[in-house]
Structure formats: C-alpha cells, structure tokens
Coordinates of C-alpha atoms in Angstrom, one line a residue:
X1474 CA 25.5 26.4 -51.0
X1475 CA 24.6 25.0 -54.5
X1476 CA 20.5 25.6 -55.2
X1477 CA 18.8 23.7 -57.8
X1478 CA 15.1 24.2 -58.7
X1479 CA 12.8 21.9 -57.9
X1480 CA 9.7 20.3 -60.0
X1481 CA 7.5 18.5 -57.8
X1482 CA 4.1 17.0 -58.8
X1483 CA 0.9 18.5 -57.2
X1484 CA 0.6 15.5 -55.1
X1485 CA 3.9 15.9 -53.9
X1486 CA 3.9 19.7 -53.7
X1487 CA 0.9 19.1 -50.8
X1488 CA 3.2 16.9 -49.3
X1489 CA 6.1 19.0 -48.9
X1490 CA 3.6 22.6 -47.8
X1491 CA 2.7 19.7 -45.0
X1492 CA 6.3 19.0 -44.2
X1493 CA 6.8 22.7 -44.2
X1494 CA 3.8 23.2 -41.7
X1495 CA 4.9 20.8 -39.3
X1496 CA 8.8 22.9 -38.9
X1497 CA 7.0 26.1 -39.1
X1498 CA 4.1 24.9 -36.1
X1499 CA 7.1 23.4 -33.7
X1500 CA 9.3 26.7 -34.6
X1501 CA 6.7 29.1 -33.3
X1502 CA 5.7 26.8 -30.1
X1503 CA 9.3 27.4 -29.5
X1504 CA 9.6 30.9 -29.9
X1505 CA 6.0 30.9 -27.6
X1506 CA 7.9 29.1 -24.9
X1507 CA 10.8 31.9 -25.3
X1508 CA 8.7 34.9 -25.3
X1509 CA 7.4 34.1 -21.4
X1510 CA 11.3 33.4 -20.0
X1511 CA 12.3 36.3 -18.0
X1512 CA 15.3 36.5 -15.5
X1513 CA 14.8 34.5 -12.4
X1514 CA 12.9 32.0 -14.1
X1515 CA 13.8 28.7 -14.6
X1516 CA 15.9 28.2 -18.3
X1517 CA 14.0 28.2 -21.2
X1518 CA 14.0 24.3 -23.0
X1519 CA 16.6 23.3 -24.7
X1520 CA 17.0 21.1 -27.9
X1521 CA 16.8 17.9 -26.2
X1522 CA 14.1 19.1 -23.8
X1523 CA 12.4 20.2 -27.1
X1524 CA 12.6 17.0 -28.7
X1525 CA 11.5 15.3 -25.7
X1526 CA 8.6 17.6 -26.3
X1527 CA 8.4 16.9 -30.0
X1528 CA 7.8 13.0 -29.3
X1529 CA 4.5 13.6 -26.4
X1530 CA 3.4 15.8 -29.2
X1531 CA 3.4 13.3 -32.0
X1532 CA 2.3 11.0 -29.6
X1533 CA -1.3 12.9 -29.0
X1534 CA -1.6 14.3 -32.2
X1535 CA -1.5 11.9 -35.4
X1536 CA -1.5 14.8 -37.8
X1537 CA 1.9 15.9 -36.6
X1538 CA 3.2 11.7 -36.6
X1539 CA 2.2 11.6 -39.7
X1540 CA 5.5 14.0 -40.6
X1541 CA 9.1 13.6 -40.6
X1542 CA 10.2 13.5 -37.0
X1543 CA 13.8 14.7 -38.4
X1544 CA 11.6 17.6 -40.2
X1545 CA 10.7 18.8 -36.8
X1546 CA 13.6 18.0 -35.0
X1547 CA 16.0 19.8 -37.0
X1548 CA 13.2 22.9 -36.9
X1549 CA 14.1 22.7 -33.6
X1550 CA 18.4 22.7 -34.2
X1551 CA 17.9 25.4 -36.5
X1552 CA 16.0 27.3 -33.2
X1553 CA 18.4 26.3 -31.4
X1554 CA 21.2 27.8 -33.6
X1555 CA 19.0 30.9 -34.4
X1556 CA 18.7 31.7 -30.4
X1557 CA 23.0 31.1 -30.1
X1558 CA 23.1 33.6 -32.7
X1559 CA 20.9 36.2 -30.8
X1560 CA 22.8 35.8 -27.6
X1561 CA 26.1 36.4 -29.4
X1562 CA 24.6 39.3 -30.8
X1563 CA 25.3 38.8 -34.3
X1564 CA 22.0 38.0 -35.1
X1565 CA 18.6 38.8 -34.1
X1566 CA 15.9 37.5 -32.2
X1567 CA 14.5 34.8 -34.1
X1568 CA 10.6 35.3 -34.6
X1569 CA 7.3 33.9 -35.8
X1570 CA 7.6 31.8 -39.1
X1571 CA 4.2 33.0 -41.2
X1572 CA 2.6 30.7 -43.6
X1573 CA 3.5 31.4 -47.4
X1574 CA 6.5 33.8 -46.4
X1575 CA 9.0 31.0 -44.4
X1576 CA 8.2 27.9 -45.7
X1577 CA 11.2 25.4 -45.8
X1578 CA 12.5 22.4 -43.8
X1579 CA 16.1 20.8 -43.2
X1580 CA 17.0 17.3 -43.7
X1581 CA 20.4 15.6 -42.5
X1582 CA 21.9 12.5 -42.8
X1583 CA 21.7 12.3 -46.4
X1584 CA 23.3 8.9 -48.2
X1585 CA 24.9 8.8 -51.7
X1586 CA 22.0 6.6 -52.8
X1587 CA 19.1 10.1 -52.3
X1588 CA 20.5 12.4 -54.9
X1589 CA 20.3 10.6 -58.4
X1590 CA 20.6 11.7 -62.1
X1591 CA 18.1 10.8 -64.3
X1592 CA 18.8 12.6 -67.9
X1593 CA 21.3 15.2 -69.2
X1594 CA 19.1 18.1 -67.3
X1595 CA 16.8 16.0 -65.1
X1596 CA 17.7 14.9 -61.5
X1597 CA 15.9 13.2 -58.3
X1598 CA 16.0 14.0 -54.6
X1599 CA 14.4 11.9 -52.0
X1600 CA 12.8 13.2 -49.5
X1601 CA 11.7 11.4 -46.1
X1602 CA 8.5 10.2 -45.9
X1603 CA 7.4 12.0 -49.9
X1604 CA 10.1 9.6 -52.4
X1605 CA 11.6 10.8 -54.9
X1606 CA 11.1 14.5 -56.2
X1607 CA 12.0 15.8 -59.3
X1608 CA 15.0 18.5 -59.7
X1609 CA 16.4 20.2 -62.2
X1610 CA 20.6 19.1 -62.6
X1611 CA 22.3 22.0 -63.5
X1612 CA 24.7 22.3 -62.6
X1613 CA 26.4 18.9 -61.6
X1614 CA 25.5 18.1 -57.3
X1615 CA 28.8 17.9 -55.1
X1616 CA 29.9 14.9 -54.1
X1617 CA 29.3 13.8 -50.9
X1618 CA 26.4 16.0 -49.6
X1619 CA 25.1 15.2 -46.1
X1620 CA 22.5 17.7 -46.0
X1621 CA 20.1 20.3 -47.7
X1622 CA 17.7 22.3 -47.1
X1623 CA 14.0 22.6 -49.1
X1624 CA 12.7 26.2 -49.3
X1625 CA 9.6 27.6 -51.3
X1626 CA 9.4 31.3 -51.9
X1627 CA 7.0 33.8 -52.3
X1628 CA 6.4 32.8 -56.1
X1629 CA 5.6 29.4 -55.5
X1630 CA 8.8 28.2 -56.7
X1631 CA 10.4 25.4 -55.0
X1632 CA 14.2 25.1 -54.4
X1633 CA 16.7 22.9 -52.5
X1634 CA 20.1 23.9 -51.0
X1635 CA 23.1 21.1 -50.8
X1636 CA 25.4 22.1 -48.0
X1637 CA 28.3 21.9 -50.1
X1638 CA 30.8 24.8 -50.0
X1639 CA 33.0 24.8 -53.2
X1640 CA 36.8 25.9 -53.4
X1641 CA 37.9 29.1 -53.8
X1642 CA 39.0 30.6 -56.8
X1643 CA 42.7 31.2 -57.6
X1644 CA 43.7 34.2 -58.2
X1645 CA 46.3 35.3 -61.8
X1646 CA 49.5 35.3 -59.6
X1647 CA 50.4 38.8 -60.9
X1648 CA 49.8 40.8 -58.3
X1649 CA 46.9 43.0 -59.9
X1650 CA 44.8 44.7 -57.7
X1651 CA 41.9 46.1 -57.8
X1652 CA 39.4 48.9 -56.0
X1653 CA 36.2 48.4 -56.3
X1654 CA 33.3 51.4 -55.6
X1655 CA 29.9 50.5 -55.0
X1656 CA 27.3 52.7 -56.1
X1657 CA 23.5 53.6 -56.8
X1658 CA 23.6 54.9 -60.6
X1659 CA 26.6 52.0 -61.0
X1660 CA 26.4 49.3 -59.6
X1661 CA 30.3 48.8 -59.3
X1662 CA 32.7 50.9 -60.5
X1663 CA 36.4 49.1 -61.2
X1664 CA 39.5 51.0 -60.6
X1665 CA 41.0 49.9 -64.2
X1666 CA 37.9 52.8 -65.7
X1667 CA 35.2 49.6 -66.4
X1668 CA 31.6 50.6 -64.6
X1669 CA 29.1 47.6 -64.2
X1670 CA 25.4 47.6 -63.6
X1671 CA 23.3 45.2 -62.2
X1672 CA 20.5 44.6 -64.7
X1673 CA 17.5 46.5 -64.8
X1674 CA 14.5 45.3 -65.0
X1675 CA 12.5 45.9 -68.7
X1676 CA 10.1 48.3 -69.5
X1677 CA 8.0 46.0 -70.1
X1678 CA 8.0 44.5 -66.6
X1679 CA 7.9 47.6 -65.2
X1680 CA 4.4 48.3 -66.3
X1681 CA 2.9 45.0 -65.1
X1682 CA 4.0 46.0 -61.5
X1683 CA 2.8 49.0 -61.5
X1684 CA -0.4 47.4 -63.1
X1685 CA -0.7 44.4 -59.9
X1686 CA 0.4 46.4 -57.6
X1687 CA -2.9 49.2 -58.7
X1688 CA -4.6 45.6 -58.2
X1689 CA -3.3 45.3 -55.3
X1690 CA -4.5 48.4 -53.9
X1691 CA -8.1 47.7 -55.0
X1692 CA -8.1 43.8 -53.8
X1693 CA -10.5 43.1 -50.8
X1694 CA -8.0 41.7 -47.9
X1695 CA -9.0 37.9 -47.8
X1696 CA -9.7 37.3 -51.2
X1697 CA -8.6 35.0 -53.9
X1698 CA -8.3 37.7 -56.6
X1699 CA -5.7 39.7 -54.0
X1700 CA -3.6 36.5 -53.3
X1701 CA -4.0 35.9 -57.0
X1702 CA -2.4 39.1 -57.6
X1703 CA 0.4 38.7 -54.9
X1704 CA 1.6 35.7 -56.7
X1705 CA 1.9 37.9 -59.8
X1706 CA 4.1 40.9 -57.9
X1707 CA 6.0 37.9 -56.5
X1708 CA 6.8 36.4 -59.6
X1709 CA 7.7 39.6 -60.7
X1710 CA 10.4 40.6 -58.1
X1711 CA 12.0 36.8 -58.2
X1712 CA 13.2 37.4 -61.1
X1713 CA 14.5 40.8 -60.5
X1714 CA 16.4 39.2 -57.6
X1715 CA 17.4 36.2 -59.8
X1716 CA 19.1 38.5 -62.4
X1717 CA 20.7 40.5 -59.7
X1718 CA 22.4 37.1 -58.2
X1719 CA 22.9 35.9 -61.5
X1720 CA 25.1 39.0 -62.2
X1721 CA 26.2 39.2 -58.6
X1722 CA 27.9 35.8 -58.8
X1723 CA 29.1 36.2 -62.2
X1724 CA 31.0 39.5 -61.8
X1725 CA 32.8 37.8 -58.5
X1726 CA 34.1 35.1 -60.4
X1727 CA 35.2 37.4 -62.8
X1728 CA 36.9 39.6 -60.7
X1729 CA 37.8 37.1 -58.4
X1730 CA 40.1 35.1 -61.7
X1731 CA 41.8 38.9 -62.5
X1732 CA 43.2 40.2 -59.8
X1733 CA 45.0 38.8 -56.8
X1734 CA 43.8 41.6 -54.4
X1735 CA 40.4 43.2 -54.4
X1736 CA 39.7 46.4 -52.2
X1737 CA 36.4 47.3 -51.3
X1738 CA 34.8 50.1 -48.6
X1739 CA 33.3 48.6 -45.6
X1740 CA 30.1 50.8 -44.7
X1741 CA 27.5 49.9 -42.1
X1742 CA 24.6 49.5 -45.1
X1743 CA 22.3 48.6 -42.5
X1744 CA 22.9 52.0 -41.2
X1745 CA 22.7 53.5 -44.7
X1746 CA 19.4 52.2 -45.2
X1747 CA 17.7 52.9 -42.2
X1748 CA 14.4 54.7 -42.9
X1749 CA 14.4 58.7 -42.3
X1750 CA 11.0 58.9 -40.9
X1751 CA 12.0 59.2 -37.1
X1752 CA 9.4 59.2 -34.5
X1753 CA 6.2 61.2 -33.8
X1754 CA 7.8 63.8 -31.4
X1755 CA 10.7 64.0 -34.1
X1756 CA 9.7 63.3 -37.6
X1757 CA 12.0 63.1 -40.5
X1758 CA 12.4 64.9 -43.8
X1759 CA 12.9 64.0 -47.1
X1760 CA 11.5 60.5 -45.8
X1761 CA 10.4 60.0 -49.5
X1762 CA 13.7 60.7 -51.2
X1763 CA 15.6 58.6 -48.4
X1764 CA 13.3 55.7 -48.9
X1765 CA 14.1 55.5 -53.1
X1766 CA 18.1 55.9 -52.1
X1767 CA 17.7 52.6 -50.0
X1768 CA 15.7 50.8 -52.4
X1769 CA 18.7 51.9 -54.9
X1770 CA 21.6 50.5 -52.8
X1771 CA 19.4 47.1 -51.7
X1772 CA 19.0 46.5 -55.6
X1773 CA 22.3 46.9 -56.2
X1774 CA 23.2 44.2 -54.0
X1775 CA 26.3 46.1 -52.1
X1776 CA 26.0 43.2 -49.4
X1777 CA 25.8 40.4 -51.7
X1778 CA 28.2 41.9 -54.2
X1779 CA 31.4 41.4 -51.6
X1780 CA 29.7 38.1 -49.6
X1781 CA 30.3 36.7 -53.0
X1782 CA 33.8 37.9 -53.5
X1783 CA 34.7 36.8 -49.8
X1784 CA 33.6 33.3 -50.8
X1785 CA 35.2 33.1 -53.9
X1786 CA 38.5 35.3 -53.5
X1787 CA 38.9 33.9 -49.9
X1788 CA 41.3 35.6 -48.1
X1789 CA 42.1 38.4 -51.1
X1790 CA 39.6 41.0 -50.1
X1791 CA 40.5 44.1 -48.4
X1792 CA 38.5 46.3 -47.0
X1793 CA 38.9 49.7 -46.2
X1794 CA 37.3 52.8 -44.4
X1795 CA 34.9 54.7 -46.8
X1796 CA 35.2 58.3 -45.4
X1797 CA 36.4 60.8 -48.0
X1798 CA 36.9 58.1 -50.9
X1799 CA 34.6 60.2 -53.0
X1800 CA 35.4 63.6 -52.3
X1801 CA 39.3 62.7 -52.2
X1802 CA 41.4 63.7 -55.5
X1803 CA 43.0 60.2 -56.5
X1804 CA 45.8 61.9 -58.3
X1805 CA 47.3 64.4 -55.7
X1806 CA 45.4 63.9 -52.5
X1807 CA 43.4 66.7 -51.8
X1808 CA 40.4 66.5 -50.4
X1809 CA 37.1 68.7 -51.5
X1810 CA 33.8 68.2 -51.2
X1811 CA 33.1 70.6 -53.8
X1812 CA 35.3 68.8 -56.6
X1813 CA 32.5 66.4 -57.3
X1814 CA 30.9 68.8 -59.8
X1815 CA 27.8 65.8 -60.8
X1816 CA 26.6 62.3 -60.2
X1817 CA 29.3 61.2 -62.6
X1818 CA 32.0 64.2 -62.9
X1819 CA 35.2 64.2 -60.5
X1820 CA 37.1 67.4 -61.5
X1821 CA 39.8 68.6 -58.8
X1822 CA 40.2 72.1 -58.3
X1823 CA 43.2 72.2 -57.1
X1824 CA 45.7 70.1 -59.4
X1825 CA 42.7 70.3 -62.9
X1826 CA 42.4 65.9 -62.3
X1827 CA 39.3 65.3 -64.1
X1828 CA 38.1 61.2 -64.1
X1829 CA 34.3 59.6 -63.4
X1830 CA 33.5 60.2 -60.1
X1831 CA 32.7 56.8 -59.2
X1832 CA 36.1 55.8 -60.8
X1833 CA 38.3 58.0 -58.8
X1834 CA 36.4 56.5 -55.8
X1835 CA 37.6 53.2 -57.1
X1836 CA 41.2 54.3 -57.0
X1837 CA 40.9 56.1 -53.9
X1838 CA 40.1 53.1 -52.5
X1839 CA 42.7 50.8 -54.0
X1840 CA 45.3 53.3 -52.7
X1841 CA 43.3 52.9 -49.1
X1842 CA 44.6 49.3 -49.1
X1843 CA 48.2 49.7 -49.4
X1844 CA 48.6 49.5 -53.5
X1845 CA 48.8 53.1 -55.0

C-alpha cells in the first residue's frame, strides 16, 4: 500500500476520532458476541447477520446513525476477515480494539472524483459523511484506487493507505546474486563485503526518552500530565520507526535493481524473540540480556527487511535454512563453532580464512541457495 500523511483541521480531526469510535464500538460487540460461542452452540453471526445487526443498532441509537454506515460495515468485513484468518491459523485471534492505540476505519467504493490534487505538494481526500480532508501528495496517488484505509497512531499523526500494490522491480539481467545476513550490531550484511545499518537514533533523542519515560514513571495514572507525556515517548519512537522503514524500503529497492537473485535465512523471529522469563515453577535466566537481544533484532527490522524485498524482487528471493551459516568457513567448508573469534572476526582454524563474521555468513548463505 502507498501511505500519505494526513492534515486535517480540528473540526475535522473530531470528526474522524468519531468515525474511528463507531468501527472500534461494533468491532468489540463482535468480538463480545465471539468470546460466549462454544461448541454445540448455535454459529456465531456472520457478516450479513452483523450488518443486519448494525442497521437495529443505528436505528435505536442516533449517535451511531449519525456515522458512516459503510464505516461500520466494513469494521465488520475486516472482523470477518480477521476471524478467517484465525481459523486458518495464520493469524491470531482477533481482540479488543482500545481507544488511542487502534484507531482507524476502511472505506470502499472509492470514485476517481474523491482523491484530488490541489498544489505541487498539497492533495484532498473525501471522506464520507466529513468532505474533503487535506493530504499531503507525495508521492503521486495510483490510478484507479478503490479503497483506503484511515489510521491514526500513537503520536497523533493521521495517515491514509490506498490499496494500490505497485509493480515489481526488474531485476539487472546479469545474473548477480546476492546473500544477505541479518544481524543485531549490522543491520544487513551483503555478501559482495558492504555492511548496512539501520539508523540509530541521535544522542540527542536518546536523552529525551530517557527523560519522559523518568516522567513517566512519576505521572499519576489518569492524569493529563502522564498522557501529556505518552504523546511525547510516542512521538519519539514514530520517528525511530519511520527512519527504520525509510531505510528498510530504500535498501530493497536498491538491492532489489542489483542483483537478479537475493538469498536470505529464513528463521522463526517470532521464536527468536520470545521472552526468557518462563513461568513461576520454572523461571528463566539472563531474562534481562534476552530482553535487549530482542529489542535489537525488532529494530533492525529482520521481518520487514525481506517483506520488502518479497514485494519488490517478487519471485527473486531465496530463502535458505540458517543452521551453521555463521559458524561455517565460507571458503573450505568446515564447520567450527570456535572460528568465530568476536562479534565481528571470522577466522577459520582449519584452512587460516579470515573475513567479518557477518560477511562470511553472507556467503554462506549465498552458497546455501545454489550460487557458490
């Protein structure tokens, strides 16, 4: 999807928290009503048993007609869809939508006539029962959009998503391929010898979240000084996470114009970053140290990193098992635990092969795929 920022008025901005409202109250009535089905009961509603639902509702309460009837109906698809997913088991269990942490709303059937550019940078989307809401054009809006989605995150900051999927990127035609190694110090490590890094946040920032979130600590729960101070940490980590997608999406297209194949491991991260603190009959150690090496790999965006290469080399990625990629000697074959001497060094004791660690990884893994 293509996401451009939105820059709606106040008066607007209530408008669209109430839009959000209404998908977030008929979401959780829904997930209510699916919380009390157990087996031998009579099947949960459906969608159209829902939106029969939806219209008595509207009917007794004038607050909720006051909203978008395709607002809450498409809550309702979205439910729907989220509940497939669960019993597929590719997903989970879809859950109670909280004020100020899930606020967005779908809208379909979109004509050529809602999305309009104003000025070089300046753009309009209307929006049912609001008008016409500012948005920021850049880049250009695809052609031929039939739906998006409105979404406002914990910073306040409003967005909207065209479902529009652009084409894939063509690869050079050479042949080149590429292993790629994901890592905590580096980012990615490149089997040609380049190492990339996800930007860091600065020093700077660093020290007002450490600051708010010492405010934090002291805030009475309930106050406006706390949620005052929320919005701050948000703000902060948004655009953490917008550098990080920034680079994320960047370093794919790059990678994905260069080389025809790219190779990448396929671990279970969700695995990797399970917490280490077990249970009360069986605690965990090093629960501390385990928690900083997750909060490493999620910044790193391993997840993200090859999503984005997926999308944009479609059909070019390879991935391969990640057992012994980093203790195996890319030059003769040998595997050794020991021959990673550091973070960084890769020496193998067996043939003297001495290369970055994360590098030799990186070949390791382009061999895995069938190119040596």
């Amino acid at each position: 999807m293509s996401r451009f920022r939105l820059q709606p008025t106040l008066a607007r901005e209530q408008l669209l928290l109430e839009h959000c409202g209404h998908a977030r109250f008929v979401w959780n009535l829904a997930v209510e009503q699916h919380a009390h089905w157990q087996l031998g009961r009579k099947a949960a509603p459906g969608f159209t048993e829902h939106c029969r639902q939806v219209t008595q509702a509207r009917a007794a309460n004038p607050w909720l007609a006051a909203g978008s009837v395709m607002v809450q109906q498409q809550a309702l698809k979205d439910f729907g869809h989220a509940m497939s997913n669960f019993v597929r088991r590719t997903h989970r269990r879809p859950t109670w939508r909280r004020r100020g942490q899930s606020e967005g709303f779908r809208i379909v059937s979109v004509k050529p006539g809602d999305v309009r550019r104003v000025s070089r940078k300046v753009g309009e989307l209307r929006v049912p029962k609001i008008g016409w809401v500012r948005l920021r054009w850049s880049p250009a809006v695809a052609e031929g959009v039939k739906s998006y989605r409105v979404t406002r995150d914990r910073a306040g900051r409003w967005q909207v998503a065209f479902a529009a999927v652009p084409e894939p990127i063509s690869g050079p035609g050479t042949g080149a391929t590429v292993g790629v190694d994901r890592g905590v110090v580096v980012s990615a490590a490149l089997s040609t010898g380049e190492l990339l890094s996800v930007p860091a946040p600065r020093d700077s920032e660093k020290v007002r979240l450490r600051k708010s979130q010492r405010k934090l600590a002291r805030a009475q729960r309930g106050s406006s000084r706390r949620g005052e101070v929320k919005i701050a940490i948000a703000k902060l980590k948004a655009r953490e996470t917008d550098r990080r997608k920034g680079w994320i999406g960047k370093t794919g297209t790059r990678l994905a114009r260069a080389f025809d194949m790219i190779a990448v491991e396929d671990p279970k991260i969700s695995n990797m970053t399970r917490s280490a603190k077990g249970t009360v009959n069986a605690p965990g150690q090093r629960v501390r140290q385990k928690a900083g090496l997750n909060r490493g790999m999620l910044a790193n965006g391993w997840g993200l990193l090859v999503t984005r290469l997926e999308q944009k080399a479609a059909g070019r990625v390879i991935k391969v098992d990640p057992r012994f990629t980093g203790q195996r000697c890319s030059a003769c074959g040998v595997v050794d635990r020991e021959a990673r001497e550091s973070q960084a060094a890769f020496r193998c004791r067996s043939c003297g092969f001495a290369r970055n660690a994360d590098v030799n990884a990186a070949l390791n893994i382009r061999c895995a795929a069938g190119h040596a």
